Amino acid sequence: MIFALWSAKYLFNWWRRKIKKEEFEYNHKHQINHSVLKDDKKKQVKFIFENIAGKYDFLNHLLSFGLDSYWRKKALKLSGLNSDSILLDVACGTGDVAIEAKKMGVTKIFGADFSFNMLKLFNSKSKWIRGNNIQLVAENMPVKSGSITNITVAFGVRNFYNIEEGFKSFINVLKQNGKATILEFRLPKNIILRILYKFYFNNILPFIGGIISGNREAYKYLPNSVEDFDKKIDIVALLKKTGFSKIEKYNLTFGTVQVIIATK
Ligand SMILES: C[S@@+](CC[C@H](N)C(=O)[O-])C[C@H]1O[C@@H](n2cnc3c(N)ncnc32)[C@H](O)[C@@H]1O
């Protein structure tokens, strides 16, 4: 028994040392200077998504055990979209929210993201979005004021370099009574679940994500950003501060994911 424990500990330490060495080599090769990147979230996040775009969909489904599609569908159902809706999917990435909305019968759909490579993949997946896919920053959207009935942001808000400016920009483009639907990770409140969640996010996810995408940094950024967002951002207070009136919150999958629907 003692030998088994000792072996497990030895293997775990060897694995951690291996990861650290690979990280060092990766950073050296790509000349990543973390003190600079941390100071500039916009550059850091854009760099990450431009780099992992090709593997993003596959890893999303794999690492969430296919639950990501369920979360998006659930958020869209809760948002009450219909065939009259004018939808702007912000931080649309490769378009999975917009594609699902289209299946639900929404016809006026726009995608917006600051990553060229993510938008390119969305265009190649769905011919119908071509021409309505805009490269922009969520914090300052060049979209006509009061022209949109619904905004969706799936797993995007946590990545904004200025969340408050992002929400102000949402208020600007939404019509009166328009809705912003936010789908985002959260740390579960239950202590056992939280420990398991953190173990998975901090160890398994960067390991598998790193091997498949060839970019471990990106998959280390994910757990850090979720924890940071959970600790530092009071999303409801921020939505109210920026002008949203009614805010509804729903927890999904044991409180590991949240849907927030804010009405202007
Ligand atoms: C985790 S992906 C989510 C993509 C998609 N919504 C989904 O459900 O799979 C986050 C996306 O947000 C985009 N993004 C992050 N910060 C942004 C910002 N400030 N403005 C516009 N897009 C941003 C990234 O380029 C990336 O495509």
PDB file of C-alpha atoms and ligand atoms in Angstrom:
ATOM      1  CA  MET A   1       0.000   0.000   0.000  1.00  0.00           C
ATOM      2  CA  ILE A   2       2.777   2.407   1.017  1.00  0.00           C
ATOM      3  CA  PHE A   3       4.712   1.466  -2.092  1.00  0.00           C
ATOM      4  CA  ALA A   4       1.643   2.141  -4.278  1.00  0.00           C
ATOM      5  CA  LEU A   5       1.161   5.578  -2.692  1.00  0.00           C
ATOM      6  CA  TRP A   6       4.835   6.386  -3.042  1.00  0.00           C
ATOM      7  CA  SER A   7       4.766   5.337  -6.718  1.00  0.00           C
ATOM      8  CA  ALA A   8       1.680   7.439  -7.396  1.00  0.00           C
ATOM      9  CA  LYS A   9       3.313  10.466  -5.735  1.00  0.00           C
ATOM     10  CA  TYR A  10       6.511   9.890  -7.713  1.00  0.00           C
ATOM     11  CA  LEU A  11       4.610   9.649 -11.000  1.00  0.00           C
ATOM     12  CA  PHE A  12       2.563  12.760 -10.212  1.00  0.00           C
ATOM     13  CA  ASN A  13       5.703  14.796  -9.401  1.00  0.00           C
ATOM     14  CA  TRP A  14       7.442  13.532 -12.537  1.00  0.00           C
ATOM     15  CA  TRP A  15       4.413  14.552 -14.617  1.00  0.00           C
ATOM     16  CA  ARG A  16       4.343  18.051 -13.057  1.00  0.00           C
ATOM     17  CA  ARG A  17       8.065  18.541 -13.717  1.00  0.00           C
ATOM     18  CA  LYS A  18       7.537  17.416 -17.332  1.00  0.00           C
ATOM     19  CA  ILE A  19       4.688  19.906 -17.789  1.00  0.00           C
ATOM     20  CA  LYS A  20       6.766  22.751 -16.319  1.00  0.00           C
ATOM     21  CA  LYS A  21       9.669  21.922 -18.651  1.00  0.00           C
ATOM     22  CA  GLU A  22       7.374  21.827 -21.699  1.00  0.00           C
ATOM     23  CA  GLU A  23       5.799  25.131 -20.672  1.00  0.00           C
ATOM     24  CA  PHE A  24       9.184  26.753 -20.347  1.00  0.00           C
ATOM     25  CA  GLU A  25      10.208  25.478 -23.795  1.00  0.00           C
ATOM     26  CA  TYR A  26       6.902  26.594 -25.339  1.00  0.00           C
ATOM     27  CA  ASN A  27       7.158  30.090 -23.860  1.00  0.00           C
ATOM     28  CA  HIS A  28      10.761  30.376 -24.908  1.00  0.00           C
ATOM     29  CA  LYS A  29       9.957  29.230 -28.463  1.00  0.00           C
ATOM     30  CA  HIS A  30       7.018  31.623 -28.806  1.00  0.00           C
ATOM     31  CA  GLN A  31       8.776  34.409 -26.903  1.00  0.00           C
ATOM     32  CA  ILE A  32       5.938  34.768 -24.438  1.00  0.00           C
ATOM     33  CA  ASN A  33       6.646  37.271 -21.724  1.00  0.00           C
ATOM     34  CA  HIS A  34       3.976  36.734 -19.090  1.00  0.00           C
ATOM     35  CA  SER A  35       4.483  39.979 -17.223  1.00  0.00           C
ATOM     36  CA  VAL A  36       3.718  41.843 -20.452  1.00  0.00           C
ATOM     37  CA  LEU A  37       0.785  39.612 -21.423  1.00  0.00           C
ATOM     38  CA  LYS A  38      -0.864  39.884 -18.018  1.00  0.00           C
ATOM     39  CA  ASP A  39      -0.818  43.664 -18.356  1.00  0.00           C
ATOM     40  CA  ASP A  40      -2.595  43.494 -21.665  1.00  0.00           C
ATOM     41  CA  LYS A  41      -5.565  41.175 -21.483  1.00  0.00           C
ATOM     42  CA  LYS A  42      -6.826  42.196 -24.915  1.00  0.00           C
ATOM     43  CA  LYS A  43      -3.623  41.047 -26.629  1.00  0.00           C
ATOM     44  CA  GLN A  44      -3.313  37.935 -24.501  1.00  0.00           C
ATOM     45  CA  VAL A  45      -6.873  36.696 -25.117  1.00  0.00           C
ATOM     46  CA  LYS A  46      -6.747  37.496 -28.823  1.00  0.00           C
ATOM     47  CA  PHE A  47      -3.419  35.688 -29.147  1.00  0.00           C
ATOM     48  CA  ILE A  48      -4.911  32.621 -27.428  1.00  0.00           C
ATOM     49  CA  PHE A  49      -8.029  32.370 -29.606  1.00  0.00           C
ATOM     50  CA  GLU A  50      -6.209  33.107 -32.862  1.00  0.00           C
ATOM     51  CA  ASN A  51      -3.898  30.213 -31.985  1.00  0.00           C
ATOM     52  CA  ILE A  52      -6.330  27.558 -30.795  1.00  0.00           C
ATOM     53  CA  ALA A  53      -9.139  28.319 -33.294  1.00  0.00           C
ATOM     54  CA  GLY A  54      -8.530  25.180 -35.381  1.00  0.00           C
ATOM     55  CA  LYS A  55      -8.884  22.841 -32.392  1.00  0.00           C
ATOM     56  CA  TYR A  56     -11.454  24.924 -30.474  1.00  0.00           C
ATOM     57  CA  ASP A  57     -14.670  23.063 -31.398  1.00  0.00           C
ATOM     58  CA  PHE A  58     -13.205  19.598 -30.975  1.00  0.00           C
ATOM     59  CA  LEU A  59     -11.688  20.397 -27.586  1.00  0.00           C
ATOM     60  CA  ASN A  60     -14.828  22.161 -26.408  1.00  0.00           C
ATOM     61  CA  HIS A  61     -16.948  19.066 -26.986  1.00  0.00           C
ATOM     62  CA  LEU A  62     -14.296  16.703 -25.638  1.00  0.00           C
ATOM     63  CA  LEU A  63     -13.412  18.621 -22.470  1.00  0.00           C
ATOM     64  CA  SER A  64     -17.040  19.369 -21.569  1.00  0.00           C
ATOM     65  CA  PHE A  65     -18.108  15.764 -22.301  1.00  0.00           C
ATOM     66  CA  GLY A  66     -20.465  17.148 -24.951  1.00  0.00           C
ATOM     67  CA  LEU A  67     -22.297  19.296 -22.386  1.00  0.00           C
ATOM     68  CA  ASP A  68     -21.374  22.562 -24.127  1.00  0.00           C
ATOM     69  CA  SER A  69     -24.050  21.996 -26.783  1.00  0.00           C
ATOM     70  CA  TYR A  70     -26.671  21.387 -24.084  1.00  0.00           C
ATOM     71  CA  TRP A  71     -25.651  24.577 -22.216  1.00  0.00           C
ATOM     72  CA  ARG A  72     -25.968  26.683 -25.367  1.00  0.00           C
ATOM     73  CA  LYS A  73     -29.382  25.211 -26.254  1.00  0.00           C
ATOM     74  CA  LYS A  74     -30.640  25.746 -22.704  1.00  0.00           C
ATOM     75  CA  ALA A  75     -29.449  29.381 -22.651  1.00  0.00           C
ATOM     76  CA  LEU A  76     -31.156  30.059 -25.982  1.00  0.00           C
ATOM     77  CA  LYS A  77     -34.419  28.507 -24.791  1.00  0.00           C
ATOM     78  CA  LEU A  78     -34.345  30.624 -21.623  1.00  0.00           C
ATOM     79  CA  SER A  79     -33.713  33.776 -23.651  1.00  0.00           C
ATOM     80  CA  GLY A  80     -37.104  33.439 -25.392  1.00  0.00           C
ATOM     81  CA  LEU A  81     -35.832  34.062 -28.936  1.00  0.00           C
ATOM     82  CA  ASN A  82     -38.370  33.856 -31.752  1.00  0.00           C
ATOM     83  CA  SER A  83     -38.574  34.377 -35.511  1.00  0.00           C
ATOM     84  CA  ASP A  84     -38.899  38.185 -35.068  1.00  0.00           C
ATOM     85  CA  SER A  85     -35.702  38.441 -33.007  1.00  0.00           C
ATOM     86  CA  ILE A  86     -32.685  40.346 -34.287  1.00  0.00           C
ATOM     87  CA  LEU A  87     -29.791  38.499 -32.725  1.00  0.00           C
ATOM     88  CA  LEU A  88     -26.236  39.694 -32.248  1.00  0.00           C
ATOM     89  CA  ASP A  89     -24.052  36.855 -30.986  1.00  0.00           C
ATOM     90  CA  VAL A  90     -21.119  38.618 -29.339  1.00  0.00           C
ATOM     91  CA  ALA A  91     -17.821  36.726 -28.902  1.00  0.00           C
ATOM     92  CA  CYS A  92     -19.429  34.284 -31.334  1.00  0.00           C
ATOM     93  CA  GLY A  93     -16.224  32.350 -31.955  1.00  0.00           C
ATOM     94  CA  THR A  94     -16.854  29.561 -34.434  1.00  0.00           C
ATOM     95  CA  GLY A  95     -20.593  30.247 -34.265  1.00  0.00           C
ATOM     96  CA  ASP A  96     -22.161  27.421 -32.261  1.00  0.00           C
ATOM     97  CA  VAL A  97     -24.685  29.685 -30.495  1.00  0.00           C
ATOM     98  CA  ALA A  98     -25.731  31.409 -33.705  1.00  0.00           C
ATOM     99  CA  ILE A  99     -26.007  28.070 -35.527  1.00  0.00           C
ATOM    100  CA  GLU A 100     -28.270  26.739 -32.769  1.00  0.00           C
ATOM    101  CA  ALA A 101     -30.373  29.934 -32.856  1.00  0.00           C
ATOM    102  CA  LYS A 102     -30.807  29.499 -36.603  1.00  0.00           C
ATOM    103  CA  LYS A 103     -32.087  25.939 -36.011  1.00  0.00           C
ATOM    104  CA  MET A 104     -34.609  27.409 -33.528  1.00  0.00           C
ATOM    105  CA  GLY A 105     -36.046  29.590 -36.285  1.00  0.00           C
ATOM    106  CA  VAL A 106     -34.235  32.907 -35.760  1.00  0.00           C
ATOM    107  CA  THR A 107     -33.492  34.407 -39.191  1.00  0.00           C
ATOM    108  CA  LYS A 108     -31.815  37.757 -38.505  1.00  0.00           C
ATOM    109  CA  ILE A 109     -28.470  36.758 -37.021  1.00  0.00           C
ATOM    110  CA  PHE A 110     -25.176  38.642 -36.764  1.00  0.00           C
ATOM    111  CA  GLY A 111     -21.927  37.300 -35.375  1.00  0.00           C
ATOM    112  CA  ALA A 112     -19.224  39.429 -33.748  1.00  0.00           C
ATOM    113  CA  ASP A 113     -15.797  38.523 -32.453  1.00  0.00           C
ATOM    114  CA  PHE A 114     -12.322  40.039 -32.370  1.00  0.00           C
ATOM    115  CA  SER A 115     -10.572  36.857 -33.524  1.00  0.00           C
ATOM    116  CA  PHE A 116     -10.129  36.658 -37.273  1.00  0.00           C
ATOM    117  CA  ASN A 117      -9.429  32.911 -37.199  1.00  0.00           C
ATOM    118  CA  MET A 118     -12.542  32.109 -35.141  1.00  0.00           C
ATOM    119  CA  LEU A 119     -14.723  34.170 -37.529  1.00  0.00           C
ATOM    120  CA  LYS A 120     -13.113  32.466 -40.507  1.00  0.00           C
ATOM    121  CA  LEU A 121     -14.111  29.060 -39.125  1.00  0.00           C
ATOM    122  CA  PHE A 122     -17.668  30.296 -38.492  1.00  0.00           C
ATOM    123  CA  ASN A 123     -17.835  31.440 -42.145  1.00  0.00           C
ATOM    124  CA  SER A 124     -16.614  28.060 -43.348  1.00  0.00           C
ATOM    125  CA  LYS A 125     -19.141  26.193 -41.169  1.00  0.00           C
ATOM    126  CA  SER A 126     -22.134  28.333 -42.205  1.00  0.00           C
ATOM    127  CA  LYS A 127     -22.485  30.035 -45.575  1.00  0.00           C
ATOM    128  CA  TRP A 128     -25.526  31.985 -44.365  1.00  0.00           C
ATOM    129  CA  ILE A 129     -23.502  34.060 -41.869  1.00  0.00           C
ATOM    130  CA  ARG A 130     -21.095  35.389 -44.524  1.00  0.00           C
ATOM    131  CA  GLY A 131     -21.405  39.146 -44.732  1.00  0.00           C
ATOM    132  CA  ASN A 132     -23.076  39.319 -41.314  1.00  0.00           C
ATOM    133  CA  ASN A 133     -19.991  38.315 -39.366  1.00  0.00           C
ATOM    134  CA  ILE A 134     -18.162  41.326 -37.963  1.00  0.00           C
ATOM    135  CA  GLN A 135     -14.668  41.569 -36.521  1.00  0.00           C
ATOM    136  CA  LEU A 136     -14.939  43.934 -33.553  1.00  0.00           C
ATOM    137  CA  VAL A 137     -14.261  44.345 -29.851  1.00  0.00           C
ATOM    138  CA  ALA A 138     -17.290  43.822 -27.619  1.00  0.00           C
ATOM    139  CA  GLU A 139     -16.327  46.900 -25.606  1.00  0.00           C
ATOM    140  CA  ASN A 140     -16.928  49.274 -28.505  1.00  0.00           C
ATOM    141  CA  MET A 141     -19.291  47.849 -31.098  1.00  0.00           C
ATOM    142  CA  PRO A 142     -19.850  49.902 -34.253  1.00  0.00           C
ATOM    143  CA  VAL A 143     -23.473  48.747 -34.452  1.00  0.00           C
ATOM    144  CA  LYS A 144     -26.434  51.144 -34.798  1.00  0.00           C
ATOM    145  CA  SER A 145     -27.851  52.176 -31.395  1.00  0.00           C
ATOM    146  CA  GLY A 146     -31.140  50.498 -30.491  1.00  0.00           C
ATOM    147  CA  SER A 147     -31.074  48.142 -33.473  1.00  0.00           C
ATOM    148  CA  ILE A 148     -30.850  44.718 -31.787  1.00  0.00           C
ATOM    149  CA  THR A 149     -33.504  42.784 -29.816  1.00  0.00           C
ATOM    150  CA  ASN A 150     -31.211  40.077 -28.407  1.00  0.00           C
ATOM    151  CA  ILE A 151     -27.561  39.699 -27.574  1.00  0.00           C
ATOM    152  CA  THR A 152     -26.032  36.344 -26.675  1.00  0.00           C
ATOM    153  CA  VAL A 153     -22.542  35.829 -25.236  1.00  0.00           C
ATOM    154  CA  ALA A 154     -21.483  32.265 -24.531  1.00  0.00           C
ATOM    155  CA  PHE A 155     -18.263  31.840 -22.564  1.00  0.00           C
ATOM    156  CA  GLY A 156     -17.161  35.258 -23.746  1.00  0.00           C
ATOM    157  CA  VAL A 157     -17.817  37.849 -21.001  1.00  0.00           C
ATOM    158  CA  ARG A 158     -15.111  36.391 -18.735  1.00  0.00           C
ATOM    159  CA  ASN A 159     -12.629  37.096 -21.536  1.00  0.00           C
ATOM    160  CA  PHE A 160     -13.545  40.741 -22.145  1.00  0.00           C
ATOM    161  CA  TYR A 161     -10.687  43.111 -21.313  1.00  0.00           C
ATOM    162  CA  ASN A 162     -13.229  45.559 -19.872  1.00  0.00           C
ATOM    163  CA  ILE A 163     -16.507  43.928 -18.849  1.00  0.00           C
ATOM    164  CA  GLU A 164     -18.178  47.182 -17.801  1.00  0.00           C
ATOM    165  CA  GLU A 165     -17.467  48.794 -21.171  1.00  0.00           C
ATOM    166  CA  GLY A 166     -18.773  45.611 -22.824  1.00  0.00           C
ATOM    167  CA  PHE A 167     -22.099  45.886 -20.980  1.00  0.00           C
ATOM    168  CA  LYS A 168     -22.377  49.612 -21.791  1.00  0.00           C
ATOM    169  CA  SER A 169     -21.900  48.714 -25.414  1.00  0.00           C
ATOM    170  CA  PHE A 170     -24.677  46.079 -25.112  1.00  0.00           C
ATOM    171  CA  ILE A 171     -27.048  48.689 -23.664  1.00  0.00           C
ATOM    172  CA  ASN A 172     -26.239  50.999 -26.544  1.00  0.00           C
ATOM    173  CA  VAL A 173     -27.045  48.540 -29.331  1.00  0.00           C
ATOM    174  CA  LEU A 174     -30.112  46.940 -27.689  1.00  0.00           C
ATOM    175  CA  LYS A 175     -33.651  48.176 -28.304  1.00  0.00           C
ATOM    176  CA  GLN A 176     -35.781  49.048 -25.242  1.00  0.00           C
ATOM    177  CA  ASN A 177     -36.790  45.741 -23.519  1.00  0.00           C
ATOM    178  CA  GLY A 178     -34.043  44.002 -25.487  1.00  0.00           C
ATOM    179  CA  LYS A 179     -32.250  41.150 -23.746  1.00  0.00           C
ATOM    180  CA  ALA A 180     -28.644  40.132 -23.186  1.00  0.00           C
ATOM    181  CA  THR A 181     -28.190  36.430 -22.468  1.00  0.00           C
ATOM    182  CA  ILE A 182     -24.894  35.521 -20.861  1.00  0.00           C
ATOM    183  CA  LEU A 183     -23.692  31.935 -20.563  1.00  0.00           C
ATOM    184  CA  GLU A 184     -20.622  31.526 -18.416  1.00  0.00           C
ATOM    185  CA  PHE A 185     -18.754  29.113 -16.176  1.00  0.00           C
ATOM    186  CA  ARG A 186     -18.903  29.520 -12.399  1.00  0.00           C
ATOM    187  CA  LEU A 187     -17.286  27.769  -9.448  1.00  0.00           C
ATOM    188  CA  PRO A 188     -19.830  25.495  -7.761  1.00  0.00           C
ATOM    189  CA  LYS A 189     -20.739  26.435  -4.178  1.00  0.00           C
ATOM    190  CA  ASN A 190     -20.689  22.848  -2.890  1.00  0.00           C
ATOM    191  CA  ILE A 191     -17.230  22.271  -1.416  1.00  0.00           C
ATOM    192  CA  ILE A 192     -16.777  18.700  -2.725  1.00  0.00           C
ATOM    193  CA  LEU A 193     -17.880  19.687  -6.217  1.00  0.00           C
ATOM    194  CA  ARG A 194     -15.632  22.746  -6.049  1.00  0.00           C
ATOM    195  CA  ILE A 195     -12.590  20.591  -5.215  1.00  0.00           C
ATOM    196  CA  LEU A 196     -13.379  18.159  -8.057  1.00  0.00           C
ATOM    197  CA  TYR A 197     -14.076  21.023 -10.470  1.00  0.00           C
ATOM    198  CA  LYS A 198     -10.807  22.745  -9.593  1.00  0.00           C
ATOM    199  CA  PHE A 199      -8.850  19.516  -9.891  1.00  0.00           C
ATOM    200  CA  TYR A 200     -10.318  18.863 -13.344  1.00  0.00           C
ATOM    201  CA  PHE A 201      -9.882  22.470 -14.522  1.00  0.00           C
ATOM    202  CA  ASN A 202      -6.362  22.923 -13.135  1.00  0.00           C
ATOM    203  CA  ASN A 203      -4.857  19.533 -13.979  1.00  0.00           C
ATOM    204  CA  ILE A 204      -6.746  17.377 -16.480  1.00  0.00           C
ATOM    205  CA  LEU A 205      -8.012  20.135 -18.757  1.00  0.00           C
ATOM    206  CA  PRO A 206      -4.651  21.902 -19.398  1.00  0.00           C
ATOM    207  CA  PHE A 207      -3.006  18.527 -19.880  1.00  0.00           C
ATOM    208  CA  ILE A 208      -5.431  17.220 -22.539  1.00  0.00           C
ATOM    209  CA  GLY A 209      -6.029  20.682 -24.052  1.00  0.00           C
ATOM    210  CA  GLY A 210      -2.276  21.279 -24.192  1.00  0.00           C
ATOM    211  CA  ILE A 211      -1.513  18.011 -25.954  1.00  0.00           C
ATOM    212  CA  ILE A 212      -4.270  18.350 -28.562  1.00  0.00           C
ATOM    213  CA  SER A 213      -4.002  22.078 -29.276  1.00  0.00           C
ATOM    214  CA  GLY A 214      -0.241  22.272 -28.794  1.00  0.00           C
ATOM    215  CA  ASN A 215      -0.924  25.302 -26.597  1.00  0.00           C
ATOM    216  CA  ARG A 216      -0.998  24.441 -22.912  1.00  0.00           C
ATOM    217  CA  GLU A 217      -0.971  28.124 -21.959  1.00  0.00           C
ATOM    218  CA  ALA A 218      -4.395  28.592 -23.507  1.00  0.00           C
ATOM    219  CA  TYR A 219      -5.833  25.756 -21.483  1.00  0.00           C
ATOM    220  CA  LYS A 220      -4.183  27.062 -18.321  1.00  0.00           C
ATOM    221  CA  TYR A 221      -5.740  30.438 -19.002  1.00  0.00           C
ATOM    222  CA  LEU A 222      -9.223  28.867 -18.886  1.00  0.00           C
ATOM    223  CA  PRO A 223      -9.214  27.758 -15.190  1.00  0.00           C
ATOM    224  CA  ASN A 224      -7.447  30.964 -14.145  1.00  0.00           C
ATOM    225  CA  SER A 225      -9.976  33.133 -15.925  1.00  0.00           C
ATOM    226  CA  VAL A 226     -12.934  31.221 -14.424  1.00  0.00           C
ATOM    227  CA  GLU A 227     -11.570  31.572 -10.906  1.00  0.00           C
ATOM    228  CA  ASP A 228     -10.691  35.229 -11.421  1.00  0.00           C
ATOM    229  CA  PHE A 229     -14.119  35.983 -12.826  1.00  0.00           C
ATOM    230  CA  ASP A 230     -15.860  34.169  -9.966  1.00  0.00           C
ATOM    231  CA  LYS A 231     -13.850  35.960  -7.282  1.00  0.00           C
ATOM    232  CA  LYS A 232     -13.662  39.468  -8.705  1.00  0.00           C
ATOM    233  CA  ILE A 233     -16.764  40.120 -10.795  1.00  0.00           C
ATOM    234  CA  ASP A 234     -20.248  40.761  -9.433  1.00  0.00           C
ATOM    235  CA  ILE A 235     -21.947  40.333 -12.756  1.00  0.00           C
ATOM    236  CA  VAL A 236     -25.461  41.250 -11.551  1.00  0.00           C
ATOM    237  CA  ALA A 237     -24.217  44.479  -9.916  1.00  0.00           C
ATOM    238  CA  LEU A 238     -22.288  45.355 -13.072  1.00  0.00           C
ATOM    239  CA  LEU A 239     -25.313  44.745 -15.310  1.00  0.00           C
ATOM    240  CA  LYS A 240     -27.448  46.986 -13.090  1.00  0.00           C
ATOM    241  CA  LYS A 241     -24.770  49.674 -12.983  1.00  0.00           C
ATOM    242  CA  THR A 242     -24.587  49.775 -16.778  1.00  0.00           C
ATOM    243  CA  GLY A 243     -28.348  50.208 -17.187  1.00  0.00           C
ATOM    244  CA  PHE A 244     -30.035  46.796 -17.251  1.00  0.00           C
ATOM    245  CA  SER A 245     -33.259  46.695 -15.224  1.00  0.00           C
ATOM    246  CA  LYS A 246     -34.468  43.109 -14.832  1.00  0.00           C
ATOM    247  CA  ILE A 247     -31.920  40.333 -14.248  1.00  0.00           C
ATOM    248  CA  GLU A 248     -32.674  36.601 -14.053  1.00  0.00           C
ATOM    249  CA  LYS A 249     -30.103  33.968 -13.031  1.00  0.00           C
ATOM    250  CA  TYR A 250     -30.143  30.212 -13.635  1.00  0.00           C
ATOM    251  CA  ASN A 251     -27.586  27.587 -12.626  1.00  0.00           C
ATOM    252  CA  LEU A 252     -26.903  24.549 -14.810  1.00  0.00           C
ATOM    253  CA  THR A 253     -25.108  21.208 -14.232  1.00  0.00           C
ATOM    254  CA  PHE A 254     -24.621  21.322 -10.444  1.00  0.00           C
ATOM    255  CA  GLY A 255     -23.906  25.052 -10.512  1.00  0.00           C
ATOM    256  CA  THR A 256     -20.830  24.778 -12.729  1.00  0.00           C
ATOM    257  CA  VAL A 257     -22.378  26.964 -15.429  1.00  0.00           C
ATOM    258  CA  GLN A 258     -24.716  29.968 -15.188  1.00  0.00           C
ATOM    259  CA  VAL A 259     -27.158  31.670 -17.519  1.00  0.00           C
ATOM    260  CA  ILE A 260     -27.914  35.321 -16.845  1.00  0.00           C
ATOM    261  CA  ILE A 261     -30.649  37.113 -18.733  1.00  0.00           C
ATOM    262  CA  ALA A 262     -30.613  40.881 -18.428  1.00  0.00           C
ATOM    263  CA  THR A 263     -33.344  43.112 -19.867  1.00  0.00           C
ATOM    264  CA  LYS A 264     -32.741  46.724 -20.924  1.00  0.00           C
TER     265      LYS A 264
HETATM  266  C1  LIG B   1     -14.505  30.738 -25.249  1.00  0.00           C
HETATM  267  S1  LIG B   1     -14.776  31.454 -26.816  1.00  0.00           S
HETATM  268  C2  LIG B   1     -16.532  31.309 -26.982  1.00  0.00           C
HETATM  269  C3  LIG B   1     -16.984  31.182 -28.410  1.00  0.00           C
HETATM  270  C4  LIG B   1     -18.448  30.860 -28.613  1.00  0.00           C
HETATM  271  N1  LIG B   1     -19.297  31.883 -28.078  1.00  0.00           N
HETATM  272  C5  LIG B   1     -18.813  29.510 -28.063  1.00  0.00           C
HETATM  273  O1  LIG B   1     -19.847  29.391 -27.389  1.00  0.00           O
HETATM  274  O2  LIG B   1     -18.096  28.556 -28.333  1.00  0.00           O
HETATM  275  C6  LIG B   1     -14.585  33.168 -26.464  1.00  0.00           C
HETATM  276  C7  LIG B   1     -14.597  34.050 -27.682  1.00  0.00           C
HETATM  277  O3  LIG B   1     -14.625  35.404 -27.239  1.00  0.00           O
HETATM  278  C8  LIG B   1     -13.856  36.187 -28.134  1.00  0.00           C
HETATM  279  N2  LIG B   1     -13.516  37.429 -27.396  1.00  0.00           N
HETATM  280  C9  LIG B   1     -12.865  37.512 -26.224  1.00  0.00           C
HETATM  281  N3  LIG B   1     -12.766  38.793 -25.830  1.00  0.00           N
HETATM  282  C10 LIG B   1     -13.388  39.530 -26.774  1.00  0.00           C
HETATM  283  C11 LIG B   1     -13.625  40.925 -26.920  1.00  0.00           C
HETATM  284  N4  LIG B   1     -13.203  41.799 -26.008  1.00  0.00           N
HETATM  285  N5  LIG B   1     -14.312  41.352 -28.022  1.00  0.00           N
HETATM  286  C12 LIG B   1     -14.730  40.456 -28.955  1.00  0.00           C
HETATM  287  N6  LIG B   1     -14.525  39.124 -28.874  1.00  0.00           N
HETATM  288  C13 LIG B   1     -13.871  38.667 -27.783  1.00  0.00           C
HETATM  289  C14 LIG B   1     -12.683  35.278 -28.484  1.00  0.00           C
HETATM  290  O4  LIG B   1     -12.038  35.657 -29.672  1.00  0.00           O
HETATM  291  C15 LIG B   1     -13.378  33.914 -28.586  1.00  0.00           C
HETATM  292  O5  LIG B   1     -13.788  33.644 -29.897  1.00  0.00           O
END
